[in-house]
GROMACS .gro file of N, CA and C in nm:
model
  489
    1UNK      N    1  -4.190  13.514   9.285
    1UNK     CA    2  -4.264  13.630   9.246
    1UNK      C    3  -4.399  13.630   9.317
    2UNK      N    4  -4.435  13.750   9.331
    2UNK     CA    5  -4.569  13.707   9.430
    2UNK      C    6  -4.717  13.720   9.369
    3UNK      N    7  -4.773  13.672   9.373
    3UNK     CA    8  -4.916  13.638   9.305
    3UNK      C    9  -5.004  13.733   9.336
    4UNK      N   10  -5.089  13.749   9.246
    4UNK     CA   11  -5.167  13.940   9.305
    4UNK      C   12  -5.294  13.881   9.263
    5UNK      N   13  -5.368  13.951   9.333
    5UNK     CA   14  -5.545  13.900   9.314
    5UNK      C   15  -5.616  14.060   9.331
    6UNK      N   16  -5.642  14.113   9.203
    6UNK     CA   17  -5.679  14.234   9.220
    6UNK      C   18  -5.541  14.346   9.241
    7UNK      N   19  -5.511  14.418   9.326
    7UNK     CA   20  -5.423  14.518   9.345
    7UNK      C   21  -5.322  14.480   9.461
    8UNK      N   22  -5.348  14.400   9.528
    8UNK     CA   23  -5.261  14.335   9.590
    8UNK      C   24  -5.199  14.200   9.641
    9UNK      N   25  -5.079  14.134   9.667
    9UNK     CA   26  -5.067  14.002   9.655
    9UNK      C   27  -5.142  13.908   9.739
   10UNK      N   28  -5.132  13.817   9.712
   10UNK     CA   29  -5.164  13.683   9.842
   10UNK      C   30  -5.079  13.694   9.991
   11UNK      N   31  -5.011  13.697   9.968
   11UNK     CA   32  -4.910  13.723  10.104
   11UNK      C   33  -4.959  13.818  10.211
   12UNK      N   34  -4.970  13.984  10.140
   12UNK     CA   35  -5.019  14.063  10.221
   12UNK      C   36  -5.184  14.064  10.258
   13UNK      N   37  -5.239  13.971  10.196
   13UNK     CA   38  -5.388  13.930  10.247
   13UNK      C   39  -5.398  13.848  10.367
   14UNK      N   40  -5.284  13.734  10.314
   14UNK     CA   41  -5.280  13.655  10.442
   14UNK      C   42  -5.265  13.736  10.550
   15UNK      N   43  -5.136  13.757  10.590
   15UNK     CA   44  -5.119  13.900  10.666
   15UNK      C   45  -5.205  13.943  10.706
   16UNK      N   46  -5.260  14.034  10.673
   16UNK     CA   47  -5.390  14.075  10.738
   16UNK      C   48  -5.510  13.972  10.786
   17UNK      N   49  -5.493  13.851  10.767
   17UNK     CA   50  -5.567  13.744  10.819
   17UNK      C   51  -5.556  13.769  10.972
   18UNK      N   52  -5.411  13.783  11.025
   18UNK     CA   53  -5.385  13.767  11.140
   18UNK      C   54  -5.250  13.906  11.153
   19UNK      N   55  -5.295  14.002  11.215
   19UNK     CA   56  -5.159  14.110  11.196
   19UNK      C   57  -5.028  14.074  11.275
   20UNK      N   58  -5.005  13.930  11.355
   20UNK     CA   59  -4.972  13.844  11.428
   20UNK      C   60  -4.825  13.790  11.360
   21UNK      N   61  -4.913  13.781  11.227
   21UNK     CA   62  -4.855  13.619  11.159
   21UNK      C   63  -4.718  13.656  11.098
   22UNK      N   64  -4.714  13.831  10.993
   22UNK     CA   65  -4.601  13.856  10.989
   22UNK      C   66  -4.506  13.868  11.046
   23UNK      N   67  -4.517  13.903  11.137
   23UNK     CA   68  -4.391  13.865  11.237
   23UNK      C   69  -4.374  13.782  11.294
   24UNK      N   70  -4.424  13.694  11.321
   24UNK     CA   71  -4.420  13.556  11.373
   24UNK      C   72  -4.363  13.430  11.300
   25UNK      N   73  -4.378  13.455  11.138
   25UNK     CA   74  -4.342  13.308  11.067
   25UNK      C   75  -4.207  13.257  11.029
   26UNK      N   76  -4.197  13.158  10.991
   26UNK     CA   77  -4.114  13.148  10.927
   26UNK      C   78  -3.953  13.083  11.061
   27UNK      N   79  -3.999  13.034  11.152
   27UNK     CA   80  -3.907  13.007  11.221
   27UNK      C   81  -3.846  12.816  11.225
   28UNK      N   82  -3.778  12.801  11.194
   28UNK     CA   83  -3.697  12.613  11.130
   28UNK      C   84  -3.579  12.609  11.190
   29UNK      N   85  -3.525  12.476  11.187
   29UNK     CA   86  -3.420  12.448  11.225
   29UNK      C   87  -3.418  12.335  11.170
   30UNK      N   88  -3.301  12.264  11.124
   30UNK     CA   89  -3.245  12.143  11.082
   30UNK      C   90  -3.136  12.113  11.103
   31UNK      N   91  -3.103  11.969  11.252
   31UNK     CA   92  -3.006  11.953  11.241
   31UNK      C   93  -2.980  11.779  11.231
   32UNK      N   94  -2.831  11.739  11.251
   32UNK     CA   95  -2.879  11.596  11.197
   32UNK      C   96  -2.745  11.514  11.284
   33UNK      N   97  -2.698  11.423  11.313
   33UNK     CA   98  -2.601  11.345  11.350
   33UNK      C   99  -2.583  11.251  11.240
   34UNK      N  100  -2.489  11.204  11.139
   34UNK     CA  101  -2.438  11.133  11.051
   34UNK      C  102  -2.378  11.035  11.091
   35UNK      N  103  -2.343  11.057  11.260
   35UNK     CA  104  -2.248  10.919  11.293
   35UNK      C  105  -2.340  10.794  11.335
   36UNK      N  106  -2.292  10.678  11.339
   36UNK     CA  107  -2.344  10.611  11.388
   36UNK      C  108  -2.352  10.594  11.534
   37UNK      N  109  -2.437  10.575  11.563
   37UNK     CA  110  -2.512  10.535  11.697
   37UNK      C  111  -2.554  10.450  11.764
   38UNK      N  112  -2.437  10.348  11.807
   38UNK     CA  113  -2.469  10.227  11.795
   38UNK      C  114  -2.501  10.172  12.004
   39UNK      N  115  -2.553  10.103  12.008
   39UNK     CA  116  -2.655  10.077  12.149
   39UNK      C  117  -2.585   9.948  12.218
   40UNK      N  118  -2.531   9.960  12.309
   40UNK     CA  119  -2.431   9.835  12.348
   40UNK      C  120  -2.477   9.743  12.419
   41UNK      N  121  -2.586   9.781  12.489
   41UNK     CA  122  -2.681   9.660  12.571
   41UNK      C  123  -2.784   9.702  12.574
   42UNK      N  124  -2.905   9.568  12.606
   42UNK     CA  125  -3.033   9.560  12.628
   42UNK      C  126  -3.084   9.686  12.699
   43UNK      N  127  -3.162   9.724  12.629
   43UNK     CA  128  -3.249   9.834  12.721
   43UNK      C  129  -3.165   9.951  12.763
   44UNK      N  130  -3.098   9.989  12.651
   44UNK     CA  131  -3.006  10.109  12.682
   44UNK      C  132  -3.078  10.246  12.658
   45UNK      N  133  -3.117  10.310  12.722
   45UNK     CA  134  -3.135  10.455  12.669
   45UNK      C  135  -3.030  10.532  12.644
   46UNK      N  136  -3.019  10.607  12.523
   46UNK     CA  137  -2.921  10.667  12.452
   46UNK      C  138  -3.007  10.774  12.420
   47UNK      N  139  -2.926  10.928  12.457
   47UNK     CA  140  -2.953  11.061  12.423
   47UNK      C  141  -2.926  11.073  12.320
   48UNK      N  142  -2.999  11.163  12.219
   48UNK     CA  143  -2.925  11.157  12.072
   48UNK      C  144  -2.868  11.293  12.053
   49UNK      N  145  -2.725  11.297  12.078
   49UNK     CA  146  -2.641  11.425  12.056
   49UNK      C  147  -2.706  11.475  11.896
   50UNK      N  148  -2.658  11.606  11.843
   50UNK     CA  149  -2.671  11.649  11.706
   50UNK      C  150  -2.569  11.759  11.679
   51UNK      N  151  -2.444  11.684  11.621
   51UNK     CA  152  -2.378  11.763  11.634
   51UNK      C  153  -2.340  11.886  11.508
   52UNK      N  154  -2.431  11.852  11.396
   52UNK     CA  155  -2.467  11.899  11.274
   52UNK      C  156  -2.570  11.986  11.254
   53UNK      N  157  -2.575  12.123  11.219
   53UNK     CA  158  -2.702  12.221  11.190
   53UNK      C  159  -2.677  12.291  11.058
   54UNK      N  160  -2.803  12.336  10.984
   54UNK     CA  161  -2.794  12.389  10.929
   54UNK      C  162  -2.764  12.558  10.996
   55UNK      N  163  -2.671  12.604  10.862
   55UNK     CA  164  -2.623  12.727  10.901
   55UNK      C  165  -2.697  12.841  10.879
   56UNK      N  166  -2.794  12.841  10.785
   56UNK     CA  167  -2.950  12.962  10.829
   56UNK      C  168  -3.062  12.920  10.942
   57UNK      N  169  -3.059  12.810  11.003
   57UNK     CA  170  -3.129  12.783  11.076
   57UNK      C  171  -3.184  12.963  11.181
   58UNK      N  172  -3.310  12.954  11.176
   58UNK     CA  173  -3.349  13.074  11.256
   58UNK      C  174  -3.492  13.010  11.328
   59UNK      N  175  -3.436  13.083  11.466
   59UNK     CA  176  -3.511  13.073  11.556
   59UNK      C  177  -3.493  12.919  11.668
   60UNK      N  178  -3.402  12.863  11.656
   60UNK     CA  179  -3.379  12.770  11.738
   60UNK      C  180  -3.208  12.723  11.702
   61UNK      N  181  -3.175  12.714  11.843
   61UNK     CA  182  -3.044  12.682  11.850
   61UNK      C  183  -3.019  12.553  11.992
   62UNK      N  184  -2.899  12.477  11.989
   62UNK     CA  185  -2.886  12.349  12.030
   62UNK      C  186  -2.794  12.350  12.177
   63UNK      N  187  -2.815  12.325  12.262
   63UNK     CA  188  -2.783  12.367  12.414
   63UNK      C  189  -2.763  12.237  12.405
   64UNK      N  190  -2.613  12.163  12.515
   64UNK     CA  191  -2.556  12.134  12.563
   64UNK      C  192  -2.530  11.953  12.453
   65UNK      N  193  -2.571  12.018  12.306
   65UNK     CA  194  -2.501  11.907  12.219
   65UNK      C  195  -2.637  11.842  12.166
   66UNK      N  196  -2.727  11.820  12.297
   66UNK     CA  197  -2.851  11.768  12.248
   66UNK      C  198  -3.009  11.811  12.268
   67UNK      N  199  -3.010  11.910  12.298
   67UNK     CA  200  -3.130  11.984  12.319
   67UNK      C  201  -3.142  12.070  12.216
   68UNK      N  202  -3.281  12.098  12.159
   68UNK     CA  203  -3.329  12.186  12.066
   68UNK      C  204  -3.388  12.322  12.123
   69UNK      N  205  -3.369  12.386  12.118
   69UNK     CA  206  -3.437  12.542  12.227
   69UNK      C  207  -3.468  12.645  12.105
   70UNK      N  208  -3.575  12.642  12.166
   70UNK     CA  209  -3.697  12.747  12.053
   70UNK      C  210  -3.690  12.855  12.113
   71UNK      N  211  -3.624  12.967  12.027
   71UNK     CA  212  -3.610  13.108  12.050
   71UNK      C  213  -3.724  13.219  12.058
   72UNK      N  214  -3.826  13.112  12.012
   72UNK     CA  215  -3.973  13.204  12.038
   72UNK      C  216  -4.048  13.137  12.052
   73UNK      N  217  -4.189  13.207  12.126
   73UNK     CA  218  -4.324  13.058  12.185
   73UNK      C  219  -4.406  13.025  12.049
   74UNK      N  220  -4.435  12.955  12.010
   74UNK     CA  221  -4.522  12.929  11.923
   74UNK      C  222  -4.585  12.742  11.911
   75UNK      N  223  -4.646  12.735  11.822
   75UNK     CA  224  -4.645  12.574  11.798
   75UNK      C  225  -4.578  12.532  11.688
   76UNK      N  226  -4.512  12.408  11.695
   76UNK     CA  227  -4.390  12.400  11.617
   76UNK      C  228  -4.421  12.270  11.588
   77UNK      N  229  -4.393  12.187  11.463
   77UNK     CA  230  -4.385  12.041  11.399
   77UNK      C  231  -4.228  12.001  11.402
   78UNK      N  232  -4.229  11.860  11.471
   78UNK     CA  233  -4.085  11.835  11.495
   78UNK      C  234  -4.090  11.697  11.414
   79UNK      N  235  -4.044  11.734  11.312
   79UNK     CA  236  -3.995  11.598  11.206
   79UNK      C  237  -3.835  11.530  11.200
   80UNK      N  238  -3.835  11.377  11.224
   80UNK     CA  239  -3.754  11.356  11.242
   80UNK      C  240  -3.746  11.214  11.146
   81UNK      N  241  -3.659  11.209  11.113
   81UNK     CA  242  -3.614  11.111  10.961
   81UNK      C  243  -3.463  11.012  11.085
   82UNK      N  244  -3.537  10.853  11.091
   82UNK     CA  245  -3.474  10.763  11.153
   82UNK      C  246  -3.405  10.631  11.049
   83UNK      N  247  -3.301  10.613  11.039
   83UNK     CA  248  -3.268  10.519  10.970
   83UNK      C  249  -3.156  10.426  11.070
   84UNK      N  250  -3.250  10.274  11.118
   84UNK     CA  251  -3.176  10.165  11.163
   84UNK      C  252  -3.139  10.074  11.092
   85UNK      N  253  -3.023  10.020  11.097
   85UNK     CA  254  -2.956   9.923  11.057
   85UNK      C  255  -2.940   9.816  11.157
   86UNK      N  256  -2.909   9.708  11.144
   86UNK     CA  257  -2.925   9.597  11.223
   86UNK      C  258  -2.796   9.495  11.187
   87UNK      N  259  -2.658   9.477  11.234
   87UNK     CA  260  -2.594   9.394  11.141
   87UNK      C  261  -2.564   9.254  11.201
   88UNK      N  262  -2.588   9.244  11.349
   88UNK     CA  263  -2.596   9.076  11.373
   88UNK      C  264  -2.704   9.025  11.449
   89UNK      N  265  -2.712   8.925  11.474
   89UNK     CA  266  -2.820   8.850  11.529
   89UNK      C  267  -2.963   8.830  11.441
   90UNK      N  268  -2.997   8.704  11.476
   90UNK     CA  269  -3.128   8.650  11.402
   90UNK      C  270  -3.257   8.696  11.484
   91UNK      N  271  -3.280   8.739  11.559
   91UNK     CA  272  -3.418   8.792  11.622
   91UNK      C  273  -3.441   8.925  11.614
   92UNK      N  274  -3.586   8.950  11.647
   92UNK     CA  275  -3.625   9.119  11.565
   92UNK      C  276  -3.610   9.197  11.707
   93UNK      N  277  -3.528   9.320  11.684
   93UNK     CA  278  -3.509   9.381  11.834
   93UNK      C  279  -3.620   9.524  11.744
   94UNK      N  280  -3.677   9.554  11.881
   94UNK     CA  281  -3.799   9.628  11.888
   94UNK      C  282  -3.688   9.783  11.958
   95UNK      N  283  -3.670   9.876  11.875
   95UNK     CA  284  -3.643  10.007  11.877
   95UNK      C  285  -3.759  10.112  11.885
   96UNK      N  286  -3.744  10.126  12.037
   96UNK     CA  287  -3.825  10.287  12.113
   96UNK      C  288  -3.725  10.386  12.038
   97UNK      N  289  -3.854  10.536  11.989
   97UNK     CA  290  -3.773  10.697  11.998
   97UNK      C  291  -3.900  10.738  12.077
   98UNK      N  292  -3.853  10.815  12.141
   98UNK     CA  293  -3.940  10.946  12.177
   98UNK      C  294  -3.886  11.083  12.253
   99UNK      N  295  -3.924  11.202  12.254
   99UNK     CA  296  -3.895  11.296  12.255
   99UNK      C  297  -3.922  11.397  12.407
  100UNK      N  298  -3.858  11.469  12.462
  100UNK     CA  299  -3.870  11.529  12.613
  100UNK      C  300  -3.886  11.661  12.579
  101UNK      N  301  -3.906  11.717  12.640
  101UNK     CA  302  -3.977  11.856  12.656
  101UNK      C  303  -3.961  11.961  12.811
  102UNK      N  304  -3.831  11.991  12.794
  102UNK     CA  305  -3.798  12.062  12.959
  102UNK      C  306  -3.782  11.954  13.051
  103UNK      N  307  -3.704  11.843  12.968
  103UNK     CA  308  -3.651  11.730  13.063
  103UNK      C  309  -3.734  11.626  13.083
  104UNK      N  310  -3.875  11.659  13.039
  104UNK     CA  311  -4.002  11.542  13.087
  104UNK      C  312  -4.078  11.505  12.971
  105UNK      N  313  -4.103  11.342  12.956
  105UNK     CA  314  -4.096  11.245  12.878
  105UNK      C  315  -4.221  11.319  12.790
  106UNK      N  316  -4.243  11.343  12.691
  106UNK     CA  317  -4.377  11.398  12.642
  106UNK      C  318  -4.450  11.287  12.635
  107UNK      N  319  -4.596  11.310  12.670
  107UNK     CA  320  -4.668  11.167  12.673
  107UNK      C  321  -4.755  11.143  12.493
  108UNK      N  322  -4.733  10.965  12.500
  108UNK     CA  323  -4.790  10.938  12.381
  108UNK      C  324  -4.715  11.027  12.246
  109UNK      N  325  -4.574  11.027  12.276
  109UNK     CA  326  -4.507  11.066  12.159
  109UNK      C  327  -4.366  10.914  12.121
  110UNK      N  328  -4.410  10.841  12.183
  110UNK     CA  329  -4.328  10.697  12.155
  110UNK      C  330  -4.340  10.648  12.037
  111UNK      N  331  -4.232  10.615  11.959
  111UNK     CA  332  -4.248  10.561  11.823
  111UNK      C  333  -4.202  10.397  11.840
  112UNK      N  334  -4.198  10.328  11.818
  112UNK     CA  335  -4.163  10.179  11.795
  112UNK      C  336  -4.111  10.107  11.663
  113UNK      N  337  -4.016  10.084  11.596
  113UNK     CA  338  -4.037   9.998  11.496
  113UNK      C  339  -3.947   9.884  11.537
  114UNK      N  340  -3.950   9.770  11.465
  114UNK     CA  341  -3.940   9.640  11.493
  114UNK      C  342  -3.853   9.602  11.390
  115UNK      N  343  -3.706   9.572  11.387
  115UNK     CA  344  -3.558   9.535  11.259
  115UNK      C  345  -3.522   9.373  11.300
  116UNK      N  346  -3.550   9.302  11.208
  116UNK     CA  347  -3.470   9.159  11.221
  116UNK      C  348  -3.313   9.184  11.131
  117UNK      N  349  -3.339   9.234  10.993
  117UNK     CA  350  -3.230   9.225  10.942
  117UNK      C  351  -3.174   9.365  10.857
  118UNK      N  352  -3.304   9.347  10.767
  118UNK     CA  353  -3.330   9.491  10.666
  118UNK      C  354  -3.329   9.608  10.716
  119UNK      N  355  -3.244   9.734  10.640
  119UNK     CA  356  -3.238   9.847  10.698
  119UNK      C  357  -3.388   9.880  10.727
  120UNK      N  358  -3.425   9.995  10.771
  120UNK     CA  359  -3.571  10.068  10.811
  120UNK      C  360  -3.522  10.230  10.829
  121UNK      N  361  -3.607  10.323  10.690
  121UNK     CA  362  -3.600  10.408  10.714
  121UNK      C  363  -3.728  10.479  10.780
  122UNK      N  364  -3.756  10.492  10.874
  122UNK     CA  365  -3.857  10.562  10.945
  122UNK      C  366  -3.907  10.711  10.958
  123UNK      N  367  -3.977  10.755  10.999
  123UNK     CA  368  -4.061  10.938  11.008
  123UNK      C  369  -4.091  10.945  11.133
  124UNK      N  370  -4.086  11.050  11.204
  124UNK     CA  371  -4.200  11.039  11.323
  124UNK      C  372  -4.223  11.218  11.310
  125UNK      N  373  -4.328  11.250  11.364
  125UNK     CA  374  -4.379  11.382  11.374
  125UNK      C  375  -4.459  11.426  11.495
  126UNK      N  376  -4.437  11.535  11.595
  126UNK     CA  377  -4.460  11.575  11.683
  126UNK      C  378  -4.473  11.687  11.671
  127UNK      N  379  -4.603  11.760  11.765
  127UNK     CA  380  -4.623  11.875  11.721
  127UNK      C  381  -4.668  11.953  11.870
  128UNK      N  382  -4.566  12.021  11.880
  128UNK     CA  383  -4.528  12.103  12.055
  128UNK      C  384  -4.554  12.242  12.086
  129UNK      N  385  -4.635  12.269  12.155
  129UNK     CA  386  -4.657  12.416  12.197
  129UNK      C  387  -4.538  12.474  12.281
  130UNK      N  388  -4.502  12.568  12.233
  130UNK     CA  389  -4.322  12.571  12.316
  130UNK      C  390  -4.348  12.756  12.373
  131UNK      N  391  -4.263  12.780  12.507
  131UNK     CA  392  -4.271  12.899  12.476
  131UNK      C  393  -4.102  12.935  12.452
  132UNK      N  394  -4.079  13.070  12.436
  132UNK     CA  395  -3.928  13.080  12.400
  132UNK      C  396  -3.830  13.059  12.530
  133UNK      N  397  -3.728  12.966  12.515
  133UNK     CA  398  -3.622  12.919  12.586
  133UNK      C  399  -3.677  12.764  12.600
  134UNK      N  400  -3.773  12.712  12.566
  134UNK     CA  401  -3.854  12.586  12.598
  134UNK      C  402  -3.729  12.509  12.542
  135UNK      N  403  -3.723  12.407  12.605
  135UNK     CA  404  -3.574  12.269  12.499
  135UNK      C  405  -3.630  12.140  12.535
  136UNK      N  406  -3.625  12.058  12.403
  136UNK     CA  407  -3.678  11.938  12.358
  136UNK      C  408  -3.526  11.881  12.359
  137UNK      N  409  -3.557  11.780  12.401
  137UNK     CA  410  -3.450  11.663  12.417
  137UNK      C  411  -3.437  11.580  12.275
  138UNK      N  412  -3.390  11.577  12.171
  138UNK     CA  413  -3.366  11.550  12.058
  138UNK      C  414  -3.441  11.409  12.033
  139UNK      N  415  -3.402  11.359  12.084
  139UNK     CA  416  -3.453  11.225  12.097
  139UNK      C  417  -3.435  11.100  12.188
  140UNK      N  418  -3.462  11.009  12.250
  140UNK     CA  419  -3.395  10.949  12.329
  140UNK      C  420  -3.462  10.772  12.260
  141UNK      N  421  -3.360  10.697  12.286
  141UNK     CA  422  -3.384  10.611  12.178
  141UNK      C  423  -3.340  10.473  12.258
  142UNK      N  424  -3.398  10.366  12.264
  142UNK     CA  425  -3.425  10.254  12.345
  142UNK      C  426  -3.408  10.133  12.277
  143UNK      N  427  -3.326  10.044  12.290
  143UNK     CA  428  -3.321   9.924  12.202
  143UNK      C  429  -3.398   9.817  12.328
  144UNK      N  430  -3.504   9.765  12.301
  144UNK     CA  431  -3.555   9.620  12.395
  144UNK      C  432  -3.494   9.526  12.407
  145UNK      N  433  -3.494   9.465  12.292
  145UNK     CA  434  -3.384   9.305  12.324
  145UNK      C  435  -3.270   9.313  12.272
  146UNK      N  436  -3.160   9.263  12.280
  146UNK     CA  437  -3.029   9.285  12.224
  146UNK      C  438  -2.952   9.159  12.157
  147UNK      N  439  -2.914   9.109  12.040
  147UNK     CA  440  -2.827   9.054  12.010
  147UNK      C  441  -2.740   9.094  11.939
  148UNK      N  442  -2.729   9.166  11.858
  148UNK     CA  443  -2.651   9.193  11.787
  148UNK      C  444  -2.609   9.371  11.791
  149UNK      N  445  -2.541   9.411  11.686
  149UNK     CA  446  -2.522   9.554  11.660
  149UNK      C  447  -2.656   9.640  11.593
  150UNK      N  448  -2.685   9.678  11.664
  150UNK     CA  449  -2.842   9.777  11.581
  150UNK      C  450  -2.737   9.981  11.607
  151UNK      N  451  -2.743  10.019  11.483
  151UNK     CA  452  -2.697  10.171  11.466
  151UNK      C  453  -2.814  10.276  11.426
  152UNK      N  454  -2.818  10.347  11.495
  152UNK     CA  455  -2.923  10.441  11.439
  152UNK      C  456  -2.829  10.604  11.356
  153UNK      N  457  -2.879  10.659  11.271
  153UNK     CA  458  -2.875  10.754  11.226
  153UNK      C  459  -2.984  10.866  11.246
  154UNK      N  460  -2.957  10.984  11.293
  154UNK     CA  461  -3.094  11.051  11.282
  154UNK      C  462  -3.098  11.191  11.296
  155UNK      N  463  -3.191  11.274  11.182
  155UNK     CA  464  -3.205  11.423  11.149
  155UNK      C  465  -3.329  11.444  11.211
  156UNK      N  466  -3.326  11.599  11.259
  156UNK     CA  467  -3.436  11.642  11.304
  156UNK      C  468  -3.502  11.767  11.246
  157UNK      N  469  -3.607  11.793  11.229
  157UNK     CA  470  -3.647  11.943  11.206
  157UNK      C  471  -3.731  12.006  11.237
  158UNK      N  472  -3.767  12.079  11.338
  158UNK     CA  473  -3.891  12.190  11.379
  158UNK      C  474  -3.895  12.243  11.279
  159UNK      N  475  -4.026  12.292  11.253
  159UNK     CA  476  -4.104  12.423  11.235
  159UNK      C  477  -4.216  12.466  11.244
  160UNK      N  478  -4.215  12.595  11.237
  160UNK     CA  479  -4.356  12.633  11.340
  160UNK      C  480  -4.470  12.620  11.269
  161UNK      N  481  -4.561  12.572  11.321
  161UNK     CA  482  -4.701  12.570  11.213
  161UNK      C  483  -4.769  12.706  11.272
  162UNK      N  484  -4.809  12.719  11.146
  162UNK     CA  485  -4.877  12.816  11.103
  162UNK      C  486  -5.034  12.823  11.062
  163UNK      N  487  -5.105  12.891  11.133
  163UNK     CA  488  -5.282  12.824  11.158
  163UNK      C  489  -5.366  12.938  11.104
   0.00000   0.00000   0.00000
């Protein structure tokens, strides 16, 4: 229900903050890979397909399995929810993510965490000035040292911030 301050709501005030903004908001996407993802040797870079979306998703759709492509320019928050598992070996293998942007590595968007045994559910957040057709590389994900089986799981979600 919408909240009124005087004779008209909050919404259409905002609105008029910026005559921009109504048409502009409101653009998300959420999609996610459930399978495991598992990294077969040292220093493997692995693309992270997504072969899962939500079905209202508006304003961004997924080109060639693993790219995210923003259907309009704006600035967008890209949240992404990482969960590694680790099931052999006794030493801590150090797991790179980070994210591309029209094919090229975005700088200082590298995440790191460090698994000896215990699962690790992780966050990372990036926040991209895109224009429309722009495509982010989902994720690309790096295991350092290798002994054992390390699997990643991982969801992603843009949306546009709003200023």
């Amino acid at each position: 229900f919408p909240v009124t301050i005087g004779s008209s709501n909050i919404q259409a005030q905002l609105d008029n903050l910026d005559p921009d903004l109504s048409s502009n908001q409101g653009y998300w996407g959420n999609f996610w890979n459930g399978n495991t993802i598992t990294n077969s040797s040292a220093n493997a870079v692995n693309t992270v397909a997504f072969p899962s979306a939500d079905a209202n998703n508006y304003g961004f759709t997924i080109s060639n399995s693993n790219r995210v492509v923003a259907g309009n320019a704006g600035i967008y928050m890209f949240i992404a929810t990482i969960q590694i598992n680790k099931s052999q070996g006794s030493t801590t293998e150090d797991v790179y993510f980070w994210i591309r942007q029209n094919g090229v590595d975005v700088p200082d968007s590298a995440y790191k965490e460090s698994i000896k045994s215990d699962p690790i559910l992780s966050t990372a957040n990036w926040q991209l000035k895109m224009n429309a057709g722009d495509e982010v590389s989902k994720f690309i994900l790096l295991s350092n040292s290798h002994d054992g089986t390390t699997s990643i799981r991982v969801g992603y979600t843009p949306n546009r911030v709003v200023s």
